[in-house]
Tab-separated table of C-alpha atoms in Angstrom:
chain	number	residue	atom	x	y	z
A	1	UNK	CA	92.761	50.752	47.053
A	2	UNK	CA	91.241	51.192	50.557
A	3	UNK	CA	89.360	54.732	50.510
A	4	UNK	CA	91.061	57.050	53.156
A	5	UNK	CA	87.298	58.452	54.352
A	6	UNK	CA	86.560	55.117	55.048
A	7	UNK	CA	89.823	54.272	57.441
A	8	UNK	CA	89.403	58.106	59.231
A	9	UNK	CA	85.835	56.774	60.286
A	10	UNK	CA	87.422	53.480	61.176
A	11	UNK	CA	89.967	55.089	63.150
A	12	UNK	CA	87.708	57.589	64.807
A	13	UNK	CA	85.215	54.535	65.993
A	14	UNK	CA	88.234	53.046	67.534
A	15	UNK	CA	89.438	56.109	69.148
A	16	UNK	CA	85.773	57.317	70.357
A	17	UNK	CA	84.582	53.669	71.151
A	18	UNK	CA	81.084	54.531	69.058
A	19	UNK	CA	79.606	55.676	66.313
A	20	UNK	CA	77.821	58.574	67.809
A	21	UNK	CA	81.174	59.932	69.210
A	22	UNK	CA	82.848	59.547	65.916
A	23	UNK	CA	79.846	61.308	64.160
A	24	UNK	CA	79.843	63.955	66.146
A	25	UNK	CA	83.678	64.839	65.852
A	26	UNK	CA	83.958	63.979	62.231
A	27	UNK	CA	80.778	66.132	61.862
A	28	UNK	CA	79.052	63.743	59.948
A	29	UNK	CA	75.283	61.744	60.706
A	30	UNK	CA	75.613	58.425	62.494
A	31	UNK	CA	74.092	56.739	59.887
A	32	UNK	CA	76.826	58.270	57.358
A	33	UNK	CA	79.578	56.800	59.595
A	34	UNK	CA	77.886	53.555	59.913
A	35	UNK	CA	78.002	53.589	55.701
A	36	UNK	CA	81.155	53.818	56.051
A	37	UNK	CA	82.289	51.415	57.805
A	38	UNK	CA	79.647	48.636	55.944
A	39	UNK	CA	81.750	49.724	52.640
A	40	UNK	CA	84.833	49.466	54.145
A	41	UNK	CA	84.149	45.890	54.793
A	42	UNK	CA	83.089	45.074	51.383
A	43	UNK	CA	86.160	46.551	49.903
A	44	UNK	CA	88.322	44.728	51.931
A	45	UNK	CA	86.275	41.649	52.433
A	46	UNK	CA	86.843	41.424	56.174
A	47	UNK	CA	84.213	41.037	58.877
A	48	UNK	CA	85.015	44.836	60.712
A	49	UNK	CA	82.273	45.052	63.174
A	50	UNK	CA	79.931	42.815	65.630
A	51	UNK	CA	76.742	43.559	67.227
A	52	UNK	CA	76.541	44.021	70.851
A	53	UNK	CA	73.111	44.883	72.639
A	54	UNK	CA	72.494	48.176	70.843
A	55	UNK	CA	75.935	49.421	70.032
A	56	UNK	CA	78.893	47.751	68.066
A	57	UNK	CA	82.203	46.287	68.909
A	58	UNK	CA	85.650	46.297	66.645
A	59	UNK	CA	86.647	42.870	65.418
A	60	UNK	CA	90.319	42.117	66.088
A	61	UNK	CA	90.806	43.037	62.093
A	62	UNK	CA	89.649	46.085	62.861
A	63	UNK	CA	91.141	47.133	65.603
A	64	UNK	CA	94.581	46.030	63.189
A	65	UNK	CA	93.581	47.863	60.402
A	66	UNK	CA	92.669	50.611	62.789
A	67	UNK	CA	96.346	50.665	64.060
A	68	UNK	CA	97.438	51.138	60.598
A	69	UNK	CA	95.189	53.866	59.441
A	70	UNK	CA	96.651	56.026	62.854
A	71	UNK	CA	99.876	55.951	60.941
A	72	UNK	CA	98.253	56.457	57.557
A	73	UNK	CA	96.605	59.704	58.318
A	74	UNK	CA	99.637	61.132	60.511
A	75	UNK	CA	101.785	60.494	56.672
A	76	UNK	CA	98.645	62.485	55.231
A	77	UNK	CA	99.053	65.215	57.389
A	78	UNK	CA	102.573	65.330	57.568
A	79	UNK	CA	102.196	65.343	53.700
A	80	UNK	CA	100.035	68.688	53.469
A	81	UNK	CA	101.639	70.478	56.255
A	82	UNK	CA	104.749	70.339	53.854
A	83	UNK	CA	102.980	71.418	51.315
A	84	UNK	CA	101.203	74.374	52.667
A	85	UNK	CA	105.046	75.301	54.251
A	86	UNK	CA	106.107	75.551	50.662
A	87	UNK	CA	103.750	77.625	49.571
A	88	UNK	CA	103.901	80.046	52.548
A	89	UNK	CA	99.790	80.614	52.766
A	90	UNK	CA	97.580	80.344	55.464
A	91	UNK	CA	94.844	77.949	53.454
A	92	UNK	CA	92.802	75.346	54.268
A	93	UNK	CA	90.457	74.727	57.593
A	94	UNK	CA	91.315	76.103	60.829
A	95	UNK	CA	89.775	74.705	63.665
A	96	UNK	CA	89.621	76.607	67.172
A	97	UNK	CA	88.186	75.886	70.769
A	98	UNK	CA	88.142	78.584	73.128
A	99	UNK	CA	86.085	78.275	76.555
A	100	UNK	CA	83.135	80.790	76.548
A	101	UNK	CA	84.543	84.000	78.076
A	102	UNK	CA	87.248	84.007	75.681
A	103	UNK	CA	85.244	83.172	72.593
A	104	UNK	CA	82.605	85.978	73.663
A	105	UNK	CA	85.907	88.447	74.726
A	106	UNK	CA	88.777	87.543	72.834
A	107	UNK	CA	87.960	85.555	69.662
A	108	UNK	CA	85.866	88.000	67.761
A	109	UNK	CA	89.091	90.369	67.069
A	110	UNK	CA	91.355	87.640	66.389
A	111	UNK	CA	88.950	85.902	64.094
A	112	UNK	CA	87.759	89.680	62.206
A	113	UNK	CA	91.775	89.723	61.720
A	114	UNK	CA	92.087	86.000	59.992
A	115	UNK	CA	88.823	86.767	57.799
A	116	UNK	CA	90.237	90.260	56.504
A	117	UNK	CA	94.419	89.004	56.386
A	118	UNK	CA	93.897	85.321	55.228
A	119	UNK	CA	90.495	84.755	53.351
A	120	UNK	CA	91.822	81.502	51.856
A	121	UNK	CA	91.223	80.064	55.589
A	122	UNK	CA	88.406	78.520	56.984
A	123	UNK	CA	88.191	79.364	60.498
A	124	UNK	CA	85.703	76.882	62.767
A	125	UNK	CA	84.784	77.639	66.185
A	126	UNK	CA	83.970	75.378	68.829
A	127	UNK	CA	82.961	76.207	72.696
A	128	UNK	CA	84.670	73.628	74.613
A	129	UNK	CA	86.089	74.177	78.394
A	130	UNK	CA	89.837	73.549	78.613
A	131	UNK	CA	90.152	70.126	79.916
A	132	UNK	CA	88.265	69.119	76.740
A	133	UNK	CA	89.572	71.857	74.108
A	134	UNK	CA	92.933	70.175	75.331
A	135	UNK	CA	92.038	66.293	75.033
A	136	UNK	CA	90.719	67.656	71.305
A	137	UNK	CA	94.007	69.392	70.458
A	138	UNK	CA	96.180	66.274	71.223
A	139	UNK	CA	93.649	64.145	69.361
A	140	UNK	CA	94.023	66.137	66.341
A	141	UNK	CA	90.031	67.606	66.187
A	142	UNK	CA	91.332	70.936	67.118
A	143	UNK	CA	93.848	72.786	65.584
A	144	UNK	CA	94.466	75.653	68.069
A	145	UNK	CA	92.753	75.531	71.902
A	146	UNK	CA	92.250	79.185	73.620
A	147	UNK	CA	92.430	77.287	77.633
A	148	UNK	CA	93.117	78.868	81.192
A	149	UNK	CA	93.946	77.851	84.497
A	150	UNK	CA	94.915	78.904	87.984
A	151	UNK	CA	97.622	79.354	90.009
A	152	UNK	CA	95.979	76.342	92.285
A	153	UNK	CA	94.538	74.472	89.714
A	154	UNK	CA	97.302	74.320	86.867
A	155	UNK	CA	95.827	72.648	83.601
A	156	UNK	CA	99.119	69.770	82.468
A	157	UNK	CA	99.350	69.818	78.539
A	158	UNK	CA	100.192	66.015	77.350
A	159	UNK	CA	102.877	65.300	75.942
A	160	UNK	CA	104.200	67.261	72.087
A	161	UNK	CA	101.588	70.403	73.000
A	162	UNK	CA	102.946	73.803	73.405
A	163	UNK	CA	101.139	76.821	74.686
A	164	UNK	CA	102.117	80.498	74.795
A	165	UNK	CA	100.952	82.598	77.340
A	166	UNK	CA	98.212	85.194	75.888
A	167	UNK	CA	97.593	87.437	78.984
A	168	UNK	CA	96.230	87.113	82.730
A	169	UNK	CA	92.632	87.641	83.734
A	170	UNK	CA	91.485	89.081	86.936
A	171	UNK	CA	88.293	87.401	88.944
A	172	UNK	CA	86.091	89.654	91.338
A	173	UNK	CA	83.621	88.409	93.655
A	174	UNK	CA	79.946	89.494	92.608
A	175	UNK	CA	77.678	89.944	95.394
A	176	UNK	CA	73.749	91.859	95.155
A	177	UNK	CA	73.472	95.195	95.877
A	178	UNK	CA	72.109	94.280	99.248
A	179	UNK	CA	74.332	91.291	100.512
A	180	UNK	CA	76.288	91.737	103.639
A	181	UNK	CA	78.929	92.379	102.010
A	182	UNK	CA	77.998	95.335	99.414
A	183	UNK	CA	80.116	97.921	100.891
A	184	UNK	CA	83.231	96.180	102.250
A	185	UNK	CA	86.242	97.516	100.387
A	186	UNK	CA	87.938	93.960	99.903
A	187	UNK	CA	87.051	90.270	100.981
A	188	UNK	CA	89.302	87.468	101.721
A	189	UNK	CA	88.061	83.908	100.877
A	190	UNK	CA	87.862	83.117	104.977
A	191	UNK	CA	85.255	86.089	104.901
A	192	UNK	CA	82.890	83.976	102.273
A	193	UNK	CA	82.583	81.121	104.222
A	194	UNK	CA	78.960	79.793	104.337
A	195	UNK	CA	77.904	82.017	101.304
A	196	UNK	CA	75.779	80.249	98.687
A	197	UNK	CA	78.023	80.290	95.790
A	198	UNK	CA	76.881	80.397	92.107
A	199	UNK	CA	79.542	78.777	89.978
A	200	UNK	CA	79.964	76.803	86.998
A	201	UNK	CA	79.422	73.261	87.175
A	202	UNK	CA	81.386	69.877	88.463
A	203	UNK	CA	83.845	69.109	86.255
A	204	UNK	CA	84.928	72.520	84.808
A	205	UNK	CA	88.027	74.017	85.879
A	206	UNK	CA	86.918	76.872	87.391
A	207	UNK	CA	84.575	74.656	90.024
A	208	UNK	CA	87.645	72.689	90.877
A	209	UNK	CA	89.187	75.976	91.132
A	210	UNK	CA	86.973	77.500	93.611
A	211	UNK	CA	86.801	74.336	95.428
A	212	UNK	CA	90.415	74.569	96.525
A	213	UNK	CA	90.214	78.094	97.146
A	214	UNK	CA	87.774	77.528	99.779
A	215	UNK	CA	89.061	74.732	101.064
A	216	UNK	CA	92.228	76.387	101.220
A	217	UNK	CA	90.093	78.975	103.618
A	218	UNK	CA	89.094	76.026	105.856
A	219	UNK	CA	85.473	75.294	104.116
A	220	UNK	CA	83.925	73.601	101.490
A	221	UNK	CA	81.854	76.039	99.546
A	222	UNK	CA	77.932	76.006	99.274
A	223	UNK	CA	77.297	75.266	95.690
A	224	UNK	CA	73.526	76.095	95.726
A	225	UNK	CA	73.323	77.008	91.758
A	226	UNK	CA	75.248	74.712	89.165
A	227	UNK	CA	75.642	77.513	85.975
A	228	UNK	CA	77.664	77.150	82.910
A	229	UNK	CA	77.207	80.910	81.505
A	230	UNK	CA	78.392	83.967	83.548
A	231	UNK	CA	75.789	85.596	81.917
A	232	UNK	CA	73.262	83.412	83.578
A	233	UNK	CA	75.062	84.048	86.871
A	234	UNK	CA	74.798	87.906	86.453
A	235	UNK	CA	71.187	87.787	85.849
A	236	UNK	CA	70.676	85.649	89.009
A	237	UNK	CA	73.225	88.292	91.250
A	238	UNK	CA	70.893	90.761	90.098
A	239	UNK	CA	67.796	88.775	91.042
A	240	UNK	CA	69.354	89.027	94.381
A	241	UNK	CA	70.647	85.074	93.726
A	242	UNK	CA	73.331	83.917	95.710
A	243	UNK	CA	76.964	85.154	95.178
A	244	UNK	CA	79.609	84.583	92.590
A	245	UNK	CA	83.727	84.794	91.040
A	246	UNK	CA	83.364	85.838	87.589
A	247	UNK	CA	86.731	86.921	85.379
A	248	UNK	CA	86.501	90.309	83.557
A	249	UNK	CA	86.979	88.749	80.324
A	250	UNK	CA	84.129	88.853	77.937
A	251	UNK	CA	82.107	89.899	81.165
A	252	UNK	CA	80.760	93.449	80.055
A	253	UNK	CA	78.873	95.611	81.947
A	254	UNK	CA	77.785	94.492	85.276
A	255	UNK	CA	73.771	94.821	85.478
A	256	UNK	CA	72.090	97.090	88.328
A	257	UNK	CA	72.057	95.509	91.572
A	258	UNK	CA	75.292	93.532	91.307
A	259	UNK	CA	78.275	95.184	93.074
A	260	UNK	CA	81.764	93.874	92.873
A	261	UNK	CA	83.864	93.496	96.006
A	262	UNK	CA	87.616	93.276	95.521
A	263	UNK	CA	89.105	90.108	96.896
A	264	UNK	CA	92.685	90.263	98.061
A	265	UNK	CA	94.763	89.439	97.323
A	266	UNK	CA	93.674	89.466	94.028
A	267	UNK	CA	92.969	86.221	91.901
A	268	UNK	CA	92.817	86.089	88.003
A	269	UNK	CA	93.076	83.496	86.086
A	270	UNK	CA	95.859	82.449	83.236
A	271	UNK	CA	95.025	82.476	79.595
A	272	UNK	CA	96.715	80.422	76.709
A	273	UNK	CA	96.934	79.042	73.511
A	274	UNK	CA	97.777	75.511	73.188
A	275	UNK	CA	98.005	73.844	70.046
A	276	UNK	CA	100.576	70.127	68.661
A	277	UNK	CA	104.474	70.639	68.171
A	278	UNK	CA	103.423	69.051	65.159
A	279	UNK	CA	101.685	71.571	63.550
A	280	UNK	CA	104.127	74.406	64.705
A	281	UNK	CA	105.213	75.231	60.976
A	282	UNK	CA	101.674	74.947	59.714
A	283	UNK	CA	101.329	78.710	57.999
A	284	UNK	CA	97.714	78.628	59.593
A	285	UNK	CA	98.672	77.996	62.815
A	286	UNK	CA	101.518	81.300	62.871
A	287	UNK	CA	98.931	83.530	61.703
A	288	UNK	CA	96.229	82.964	64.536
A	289	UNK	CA	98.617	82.458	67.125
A	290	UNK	CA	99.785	85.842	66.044
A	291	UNK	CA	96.383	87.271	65.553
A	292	UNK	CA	95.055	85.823	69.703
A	293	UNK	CA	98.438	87.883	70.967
A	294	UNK	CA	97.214	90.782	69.114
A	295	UNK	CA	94.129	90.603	70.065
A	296	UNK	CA	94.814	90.416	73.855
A	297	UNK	CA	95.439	93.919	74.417
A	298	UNK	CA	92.025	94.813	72.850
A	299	UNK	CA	89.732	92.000	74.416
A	300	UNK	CA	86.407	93.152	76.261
A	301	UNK	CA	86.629	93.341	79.716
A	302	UNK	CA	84.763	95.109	82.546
C-alpha cells in the first residue's frame, strides 16, 4: 500500500515545482522531503524523479501518480471533515495567516478566545500579506486567511473561497513634527505630490494601493524607503524620515515627533476573513470565524 506521507510530498513537489518549496510548506527539512520521495520510488518501483543541473524534474509517472494523489488527499479530507461534523468539536490543527497589522491588532483576542473555549485545537499562525495568505487558502496550507484591500485596489478571491467582512480600517497620513504639513487640518492626495513616501514594498497590496492613489492625483509617488513593518516606518517619521499612510490597526501609540494629518476624504482599508467553501462545516473553522468577529470590536487601534 502506497504510504499517504509519501504521495502529500509527491503532490506538494508537483504543486511547488521543488523541494525547497514543498519543505517549507509541509514544514519539514529538504532532505526529509527528498526521503520521501526516494522511498516512494522503491515502493512502487517506478523511476519518480530526474536530475536537472542542481534541482529535480517529475518523470511523466510522477506527474500521473501526482494527479492521483490530488484526488486522494481531497477523499482524506473530505473524510475527517465528516468526522469532526459528527462529533461537533473544534479539534485538530488550525492554521491562520493574517498580514502583520492584524496579527499584532486583531489576532491576539481571537486566538486568547480559541485557547480558553476550544483547547483541543491547535491554532498556527503565519504572517503572510493577502495576495499570498489567499494563494495559501485555495491551496489548502491555510485554513483561515485574515486579508484586506481597498476600495481601488480590490483583492479577487478564486474560485470556492468565501470571505466575511470583519470591519473597516481607517489610514492617516504620518508626517514629522516639522514637515510642511504639521499643522494643516486635512490633506488631499493632490497636496502630497512630490513628498518622499515611506511605504511597504513592491508587490504588497498596500504599495499597489498607494500607487493608484497617487496616480489617481496626477503623480507617481516618490518611493524613497521600501519598509515592510509600520513600526519601522514610525521610527523613521520620528527620525524626521520621509512621510507615510499607516492604518490604525495594530498601530498603537504614535511616537513623539510624528503628527497625523487627516486626509479627506478619508481612506481606510477593508478587512476580511477568507477561508474554502469546502471547509465551511469544519467545527474549527465556525469557532474562529466567530471568535475574529468578536474580536473586531476590541482590536488595538490608535
Amino acid at each position: 500500500m502506497i504510504d499517504l506521507g509519501r504521495l502529500r510530498a509527491l503532490y506538494a513537489v508537483a504543486q511547488y515545482g521543488s523541494v525547497n518549496r514543498a519543505a517549507e510548506t509541509l514544514g519539514y527539512t529538504p532532505s526529509a522531503v527528498s526521503q520521501q520521495l526516494a522511498k516512494l520510488e522503491r515502493e512502487t518501483r517506478t523511476t519518480l524523479i530526474e536530475r536537472q543541473g542542481r534541482g529535480i524534474v517529475l518523470t511523466d509517472a510522477a506527474l500521473q501518480l501526482a494527479a492521483t494523489a490530488e484526488r486522494i488527499l481531497e477523499l482524506v479530507e473530505d473524510a475527517e471533515l465528516t468526522l469532526e461534523e459528527q462529533r461537533g468539536q473544534a479539534i485538530g490543527t488550525l492554521r491562520i495567516a493574517a498580514f502583520p497589522t492584524a496579527a499584532r491588532g486583531l489576532l491576539p483576542t481571537a486566538l486568547s478566545r480559541l485557547i480558553d473555549e476550544h483547547p483541543a485545537l491547535d491554532v498556527r499562525v503565519s504572517e503572510t500579506d493577502p495576495y499570498e495568505a489567499v494563494a495559501a487558502v485555495n491551496r489548502g496550507e491555510v485554513h483561515v486567511a485574515v486579508v484586506h484591500d481597498w476600495h481601488n485596489t480590490p483583492l479577487t478571491l478564486p474560485e470556492g473561497l468565501s470571505r466575511v467582512k470583519l470591519g473597516s480600517d481607517p489610514a492617516d497620513v504620518l508626517v514629522p513634527a516639522a514637515h510642511r504639513l504639521a499643522g494643516k487640518e486635512s490633506v488631499r492626495a493632490e497636496d502630497l505630490i512630490g513628498e518622499r513616501w515611506i511605504c511597504q514594498p513592491p508587490g504588497s497590496i498596500c504599495h499597489e494601493w498607494l500607487v493608484r492613489t497617487m496616480r489617481r492625483a496626477g503623480a507617481e509617488p516618490d518611493f524613497a524607503y521600501s519598509v515592510a513593518e509600520y513600526q519601522t516606518q514610525l521610527a523613521m517619521l520620528a527620525q524626521g524620515i520621509g512621510i507615510g499612510l499607516v492604518p490604525r490597526l495594530g498601530r498603537g501609540p504614535l511616537p513623539d515627533g510624528v503628527v497625523v494629518v487627516p486626509l479627506q476624504p478619508e481612506l481606510s482599508r477593508r478587512v476580511y476573513a477568507v477561508w474554502r467553501n469546502v471547509t465551511s462545516r469544519r467545527p474549527a473553522i465556525v469557532v474562529t470565524l466567530s471568535a475574529l468577529k468578536r474580536a473586531w470590536p476590541e482590536r488595538a487601534t490608535a
